[in-house]
Amino acid sequence: MPKKILQVVESAFRATLEEQDDTVVWLTLAMRGAGGEFGVLLRGNAVNTAVRGQDPSGLAFGDRALRHHTDLAEDITRLIGKGVRVSVVAEDLAERGLRTEDLVAGLETIPRAALPDLFEKFDQVWHW
Amino acid sequence: MADKRTLTFVLMDPPFENARTTTALRLIDLAVKRGWNVNVFAYEGAVYVAFAKQTPHENKVHGHDLAAEDHPNTKEWVAAILAQAERTGAKVDWVQCGLCVDERGAGECIPGLRRGSPADLVAFTEASDNVLVIATK
Amino acid sequence: MSKYLLIESRDPFEYAEVPYYYDLAASLSRKGHAVTLFLVQNGVLPVRPGPRSDVVSAVARAGVEVLADDFSLRERGIGADRLATGVKPAPLDRVLDLLGEGCKALWH
């Protein structure tokens, strides 16, 4: 059995326009495809990654328009579709004026106090 | 000496931008000094840590010529760590994330490193006693 | 029960997320896990005794072993013999010891 890794994602919108991805979510998808076992915890500003209705379209420099833009929430949905449990911290949502209805479906909302118990379900915890 | 271990470090930061690069190399250097095996997955800007075209410079503000300034290049630090590994018997497997290399044009790195992919990080994880991700911010 | 190594490289003066990490260390300890909080780089700034250094001492009072990288202390002119209560200086080698022991290791 591969080791079970919890990916704790804290940063949001870090170079996501240049990279066309959240690079930690992307890496998790790629490693999942290579046989890794993961859970994902979105905390801090990263809870914004799962918000529905994000629209980064229209970026252009001179004549060079960006035709394929990021869809961070879709990538979260993709993770869930690949069997990755994605959790989000309730207090971090509330502090940012977000409700679970604002997010894509399939997330597990947990209180901050539950983090130690969540960490114990994994062999390693990688904090990004 | 403690029993031999294998550790994996994931680096993300380019050099010369913040203190994480130096601390990461300090940890890798200490592990290699112990003779421990080290895997490095250089992700994103970290593919520049061992970029071959880094060049030292003088520092007129301090009145230092090239020799006096002795300006560090992280590629030299990495090369020194690899050389130390030869002496201690540590195996260092340093993988540069290929897509990160491509998009940054960082293809020229010092000898002793190899191009790889996220599949290498999965393999490193399974083969290591522990993994430390030093993420950028 | 598990062993945890939480490395904090940032300080609460500049970064709003650092107190979350201190709280995480304390809550893991209160659950009965063995926790080391290793401060490095600017993460050592709050251990110079001052009006806000008790945030770090509070983590030690929660049963966490709080260590400060001796090189980072010296680099910042923080006397290793005069640190916030509950904080001890330590070489970076200690991080390797804990990694080698299989601690769940997180960097912040």
mmCIF file with all atom_site columns, N, CA, C and O in Angstrom, chain B residues 11 21 27 31 36 39 41 52 56 63 68 71 73 77 80 84-85 88 90 97 101 103-104 107 126 129 132:
data_model
loop_
_atom_site.group_PDB
_atom_site.id
_atom_site.type_symbol
_atom_site.label_atom_id
_atom_site.label_alt_id
_atom_site.label_comp_id
_atom_site.label_asym_id
_atom_site.label_entity_id
_atom_site.label_seq_id
_atom_site.pdbx_PDB_ins_code
_atom_site.Cartn_x
_atom_site.Cartn_y
_atom_site.Cartn_z
_atom_site.occupancy
_atom_site.B_iso_or_equiv
_atom_site.pdbx_formal_charge
_atom_site.auth_seq_id
_atom_site.auth_comp_id
_atom_site.auth_asym_id
_atom_site.auth_atom_id
_atom_site.pdbx_PDB_model_num
ATOM 1   N N  . LEU B 1 11  ? 11.822 21.094 -2.847  1.00 0.00 ? 11  LEU B N  1
ATOM 2   C CA . LEU B 1 11  ? 12.153 22.516 -2.833  1.00 0.00 ? 11  LEU B CA 1
ATOM 3   C C  . LEU B 1 11  ? 11.337 23.221 -3.906  1.00 0.00 ? 11  LEU B C  1
ATOM 4   O O  . LEU B 1 11  ? 11.053 22.638 -4.960  1.00 0.00 ? 11  LEU B O  1
ATOM 5   N N  . THR B 1 21  ? 15.900 28.842 0.622   1.00 0.00 ? 21  THR B N  1
ATOM 6   C CA . THR B 1 21  ? 16.883 28.100 -0.188  1.00 0.00 ? 21  THR B CA 1
ATOM 7   C C  . THR B 1 21  ? 18.098 27.747 0.657   1.00 0.00 ? 21  THR B C  1
ATOM 8   O O  . THR B 1 21  ? 18.573 26.608 0.631   1.00 0.00 ? 21  THR B O  1
ATOM 9   N N  . LEU B 1 27  ? 20.127 21.844 5.416   1.00 0.00 ? 27  LEU B N  1
ATOM 10  C CA . LEU B 1 27  ? 19.604 20.536 5.842   1.00 0.00 ? 27  LEU B CA 1
ATOM 11  C C  . LEU B 1 27  ? 20.164 19.426 4.972   1.00 0.00 ? 27  LEU B C  1
ATOM 12  O O  . LEU B 1 27  ? 20.574 18.363 5.481   1.00 0.00 ? 27  LEU B O  1
ATOM 13  N N  . ALA B 1 31  ? 22.565 16.311 6.160   1.00 0.00 ? 31  ALA B N  1
ATOM 14  C CA . ALA B 1 31  ? 22.190 14.912 5.934   1.00 0.00 ? 31  ALA B CA 1
ATOM 15  C C  . ALA B 1 31  ? 23.308 14.177 5.199   1.00 0.00 ? 31  ALA B C  1
ATOM 16  O O  . ALA B 1 31  ? 23.663 13.045 5.545   1.00 0.00 ? 31  ALA B O  1
ATOM 17  N N  . TRP B 1 36  ? 23.801 10.073 5.076   1.00 0.00 ? 36  TRP B N  1
ATOM 18  C CA . TRP B 1 36  ? 22.430 9.681  4.752   1.00 0.00 ? 36  TRP B CA 1
ATOM 19  C C  . TRP B 1 36  ? 22.168 9.914  3.267   1.00 0.00 ? 36  TRP B C  1
ATOM 20  O O  . TRP B 1 36  ? 22.727 10.829 2.656   1.00 0.00 ? 36  TRP B O  1
ATOM 21  N N  . ASN B 1 39  ? 17.178 12.451 -1.436  1.00 0.00 ? 39  ASN B N  1
ATOM 22  C CA . ASN B 1 39  ? 16.495 12.706 -2.697  1.00 0.00 ? 39  ASN B CA 1
ATOM 23  C C  . ASN B 1 39  ? 16.014 14.148 -2.677  1.00 0.00 ? 39  ASN B C  1
ATOM 24  O O  . ASN B 1 39  ? 15.520 14.626 -1.658  1.00 0.00 ? 39  ASN B O  1
ATOM 25  N N  . PHE B 1 41  ? 13.519 16.772 -4.860  1.00 0.00 ? 41  PHE B N  1
ATOM 26  C CA . PHE B 1 41  ? 12.615 17.057 -5.975  1.00 0.00 ? 41  PHE B CA 1
ATOM 27  C C  . PHE B 1 41  ? 12.567 18.575 -6.085  1.00 0.00 ? 41  PHE B C  1
ATOM 28  O O  . PHE B 1 41  ? 11.995 19.248 -5.226  1.00 0.00 ? 41  PHE B O  1
ATOM 29  N N  . ALA B 1 52  ? 23.310 26.230 -14.328 1.00 0.00 ? 52  ALA B N  1
ATOM 30  C CA . ALA B 1 52  ? 24.737 26.263 -14.657 1.00 0.00 ? 52  ALA B CA 1
ATOM 31  C C  . ALA B 1 52  ? 25.255 27.655 -14.988 1.00 0.00 ? 52  ALA B C  1
ATOM 32  O O  . ALA B 1 52  ? 26.450 27.921 -14.862 1.00 0.00 ? 52  ALA B O  1
ATOM 33  N N  . PRO B 1 56  ? 29.325 34.724 -10.548 1.00 0.00 ? 56  PRO B N  1
ATOM 34  C CA . PRO B 1 56  ? 29.563 35.637 -9.426  1.00 0.00 ? 56  PRO B CA 1
ATOM 35  C C  . PRO B 1 56  ? 29.782 37.067 -9.944  1.00 0.00 ? 56  PRO B C  1
ATOM 36  O O  . PRO B 1 56  ? 30.008 37.283 -11.127 1.00 0.00 ? 56  PRO B O  1
ATOM 37  N N  . GLY B 1 63  ? 33.163 47.946 -2.162  1.00 0.00 ? 63  GLY B N  1
ATOM 38  C CA . GLY B 1 63  ? 34.566 48.046 -2.577  1.00 0.00 ? 63  GLY B CA 1
ATOM 39  C C  . GLY B 1 63  ? 35.230 46.704 -2.761  1.00 0.00 ? 63  GLY B C  1
ATOM 40  O O  . GLY B 1 63  ? 36.432 46.568 -2.566  1.00 0.00 ? 63  GLY B O  1
ATOM 41  N N  . ALA B 1 68  ? 37.363 39.344 -3.741  1.00 0.00 ? 68  ALA B N  1
ATOM 42  C CA . ALA B 1 68  ? 37.065 39.760 -2.363  1.00 0.00 ? 68  ALA B CA 1
ATOM 43  C C  . ALA B 1 68  ? 35.598 39.511 -2.033  1.00 0.00 ? 68  ALA B C  1
ATOM 44  O O  . ALA B 1 68  ? 35.246 39.156 -0.912  1.00 0.00 ? 68  ALA B O  1
ATOM 45  N N  . HIS B 1 71  ? 31.237 35.993 -4.026  1.00 0.00 ? 71  HIS B N  1
ATOM 46  C CA . HIS B 1 71  ? 29.779 35.932 -4.013  1.00 0.00 ? 71  HIS B CA 1
ATOM 47  C C  . HIS B 1 71  ? 29.292 34.494 -4.195  1.00 0.00 ? 71  HIS B C  1
ATOM 48  O O  . HIS B 1 71  ? 29.711 33.825 -5.128  1.00 0.00 ? 71  HIS B O  1
ATOM 49  N N  . ASN B 1 73  ? 27.236 31.391 -5.303  1.00 0.00 ? 73  ASN B N  1
ATOM 50  C CA . ASN B 1 73  ? 26.245 30.937 -6.264  1.00 0.00 ? 73  ASN B CA 1
ATOM 51  C C  . ASN B 1 73  ? 25.720 29.622 -5.744  1.00 0.00 ? 73  ASN B C  1
ATOM 52  O O  . ASN B 1 73  ? 26.501 28.741 -5.378  1.00 0.00 ? 73  ASN B O  1
ATOM 53  N N  . TRP B 1 77  ? 27.183 25.658 -4.224  1.00 0.00 ? 77  TRP B N  1
ATOM 54  C CA . TRP B 1 77  ? 26.813 24.975 -2.991  1.00 0.00 ? 77  TRP B CA 1
ATOM 55  C C  . TRP B 1 77  ? 26.308 23.568 -3.295  1.00 0.00 ? 77  TRP B C  1
ATOM 56  O O  . TRP B 1 77  ? 26.649 22.601 -2.610  1.00 0.00 ? 77  TRP B O  1
ATOM 57  N N  . ALA B 1 80  ? 29.157 21.389 -4.279  1.00 0.00 ? 80  ALA B N  1
ATOM 58  C CA . ALA B 1 80  ? 29.958 21.036 -3.107  1.00 0.00 ? 80  ALA B CA 1
ATOM 59  C C  . ALA B 1 80  ? 29.282 19.924 -2.307  1.00 0.00 ? 80  ALA B C  1
ATOM 60  O O  . ALA B 1 80  ? 29.940 19.033 -1.759  1.00 0.00 ? 80  ALA B O  1
ATOM 61  N N  . GLN B 1 84  ? 30.738 16.249 -1.557  1.00 0.00 ? 84  GLN B N  1
ATOM 62  C CA . GLN B 1 84  ? 30.800 15.731 -0.194  1.00 0.00 ? 84  GLN B CA 1
ATOM 63  C C  . GLN B 1 84  ? 30.145 14.359 -0.117  1.00 0.00 ? 84  GLN B C  1
ATOM 64  O O  . GLN B 1 84  ? 30.596 13.473 0.612   1.00 0.00 ? 84  GLN B O  1
ATOM 65  N N  . ALA B 1 85  ? 29.068 14.190 -0.875  1.00 0.00 ? 85  ALA B N  1
ATOM 66  C CA . ALA B 1 85  ? 28.383 12.898 -0.877  1.00 0.00 ? 85  ALA B CA 1
ATOM 67  C C  . ALA B 1 85  ? 29.307 11.782 -1.355  1.00 0.00 ? 85  ALA B C  1
ATOM 68  O O  . ALA B 1 85  ? 29.265 10.658 -0.842  1.00 0.00 ? 85  ALA B O  1
ATOM 69  N N  . THR B 1 88  ? 31.343 10.834 1.691   1.00 0.00 ? 88  THR B N  1
ATOM 70  C CA . THR B 1 88  ? 30.669 10.200 2.839   1.00 0.00 ? 88  THR B CA 1
ATOM 71  C C  . THR B 1 88  ? 29.907 8.935  2.465   1.00 0.00 ? 88  THR B C  1
ATOM 72  O O  . THR B 1 88  ? 29.434 8.218  3.337   1.00 0.00 ? 88  THR B O  1
ATOM 73  N N  . ALA B 1 90  ? 27.110 9.023  0.818   1.00 0.00 ? 90  ALA B N  1
ATOM 74  C CA . ALA B 1 90  ? 25.686 9.335  0.689   1.00 0.00 ? 90  ALA B CA 1
ATOM 75  C C  . ALA B 1 90  ? 25.308 9.313  -0.788  1.00 0.00 ? 90  ALA B C  1
ATOM 76  O O  . ALA B 1 90  ? 26.079 9.747  -1.634  1.00 0.00 ? 90  ALA B O  1
ATOM 77  N N  . CYS B 1 97  ? 12.139 18.980 -11.830 1.00 0.00 ? 97  CYS B N  1
ATOM 78  C CA . CYS B 1 97  ? 10.831 18.758 -12.450 1.00 0.00 ? 97  CYS B CA 1
ATOM 79  C C  . CYS B 1 97  ? 10.875 19.251 -13.891 1.00 0.00 ? 97  CYS B C  1
ATOM 80  O O  . CYS B 1 97  ? 11.100 20.450 -14.145 1.00 0.00 ? 97  CYS B O  1
ATOM 81  N N  . VAL B 1 101 ? 11.328 23.015 -15.572 1.00 0.00 ? 101 VAL B N  1
ATOM 82  C CA . VAL B 1 101 ? 12.551 23.366 -16.291 1.00 0.00 ? 101 VAL B CA 1
ATOM 83  C C  . VAL B 1 101 ? 12.194 23.993 -17.636 1.00 0.00 ? 101 VAL B C  1
ATOM 84  O O  . VAL B 1 101 ? 12.730 25.031 -18.024 1.00 0.00 ? 101 VAL B O  1
ATOM 85  N N  . GLU B 1 103 ? 9.361  25.452 -18.758 1.00 0.00 ? 103 GLU B N  1
ATOM 86  C CA . GLU B 1 103 ? 8.674  26.758 -18.814 1.00 0.00 ? 103 GLU B CA 1
ATOM 87  C C  . GLU B 1 103 ? 9.592  27.885 -18.353 1.00 0.00 ? 103 GLU B C  1
ATOM 88  O O  . GLU B 1 103 ? 9.386  29.041 -18.717 1.00 0.00 ? 103 GLU B O  1
ATOM 89  N N  . ARG B 1 104 ? 10.621 27.568 -17.603 1.00 0.00 ? 104 ARG B N  1
ATOM 90  C CA . ARG B 1 104 ? 11.558 28.588 -17.132 1.00 0.00 ? 104 ARG B CA 1
ATOM 91  C C  . ARG B 1 104 ? 12.824 28.666 -17.974 1.00 0.00 ? 104 ARG B C  1
ATOM 92  O O  . ARG B 1 104 ? 13.672 29.507 -17.727 1.00 0.00 ? 104 ARG B O  1
ATOM 93  N N  . GLY B 1 107 ? 17.107 24.673 -18.553 1.00 0.00 ? 107 GLY B N  1
ATOM 94  C CA . GLY B 1 107 ? 17.617 23.349 -18.925 1.00 0.00 ? 107 GLY B CA 1
ATOM 95  C C  . GLY B 1 107 ? 19.076 23.093 -18.594 1.00 0.00 ? 107 GLY B C  1
ATOM 96  O O  . GLY B 1 107 ? 19.480 21.943 -18.454 1.00 0.00 ? 107 GLY B O  1
ATOM 97  N N  . GLU B 1 126 ? 7.893  6.710  -1.444  1.00 0.00 ? 126 GLU B N  1
ATOM 98  C CA . GLU B 1 126 ? 7.812  5.308  -1.026  1.00 0.00 ? 126 GLU B CA 1
ATOM 99  C C  . GLU B 1 126 ? 9.164  4.791  -0.550  1.00 0.00 ? 126 GLU B C  1
ATOM 100 O O  . GLU B 1 126 ? 9.238  3.944  0.329   1.00 0.00 ? 126 GLU B O  1
ATOM 101 N N  . ASP B 1 129 ? 12.627 7.352  4.265   1.00 0.00 ? 129 ASP B N  1
ATOM 102 C CA . ASP B 1 129 ? 12.181 7.277  5.652   1.00 0.00 ? 129 ASP B CA 1
ATOM 103 C C  . ASP B 1 129 ? 11.318 8.473  6.013   1.00 0.00 ? 129 ASP B C  1
ATOM 104 O O  . ASP B 1 129 ? 10.473 8.395  6.914   1.00 0.00 ? 129 ASP B O  1
ATOM 105 N N  . LEU B 1 132 ? 10.331 16.043 3.588   1.00 0.00 ? 132 LEU B N  1
ATOM 106 C CA . LEU B 1 132 ? 10.073 17.400 4.075   1.00 0.00 ? 132 LEU B CA 1
ATOM 107 C C  . LEU B 1 132 ? 9.830  18.300 2.868   1.00 0.00 ? 132 LEU B C  1
ATOM 108 O O  . LEU B 1 132 ? 10.713 18.454 2.021   1.00 0.00 ? 132 LEU B O  1
#
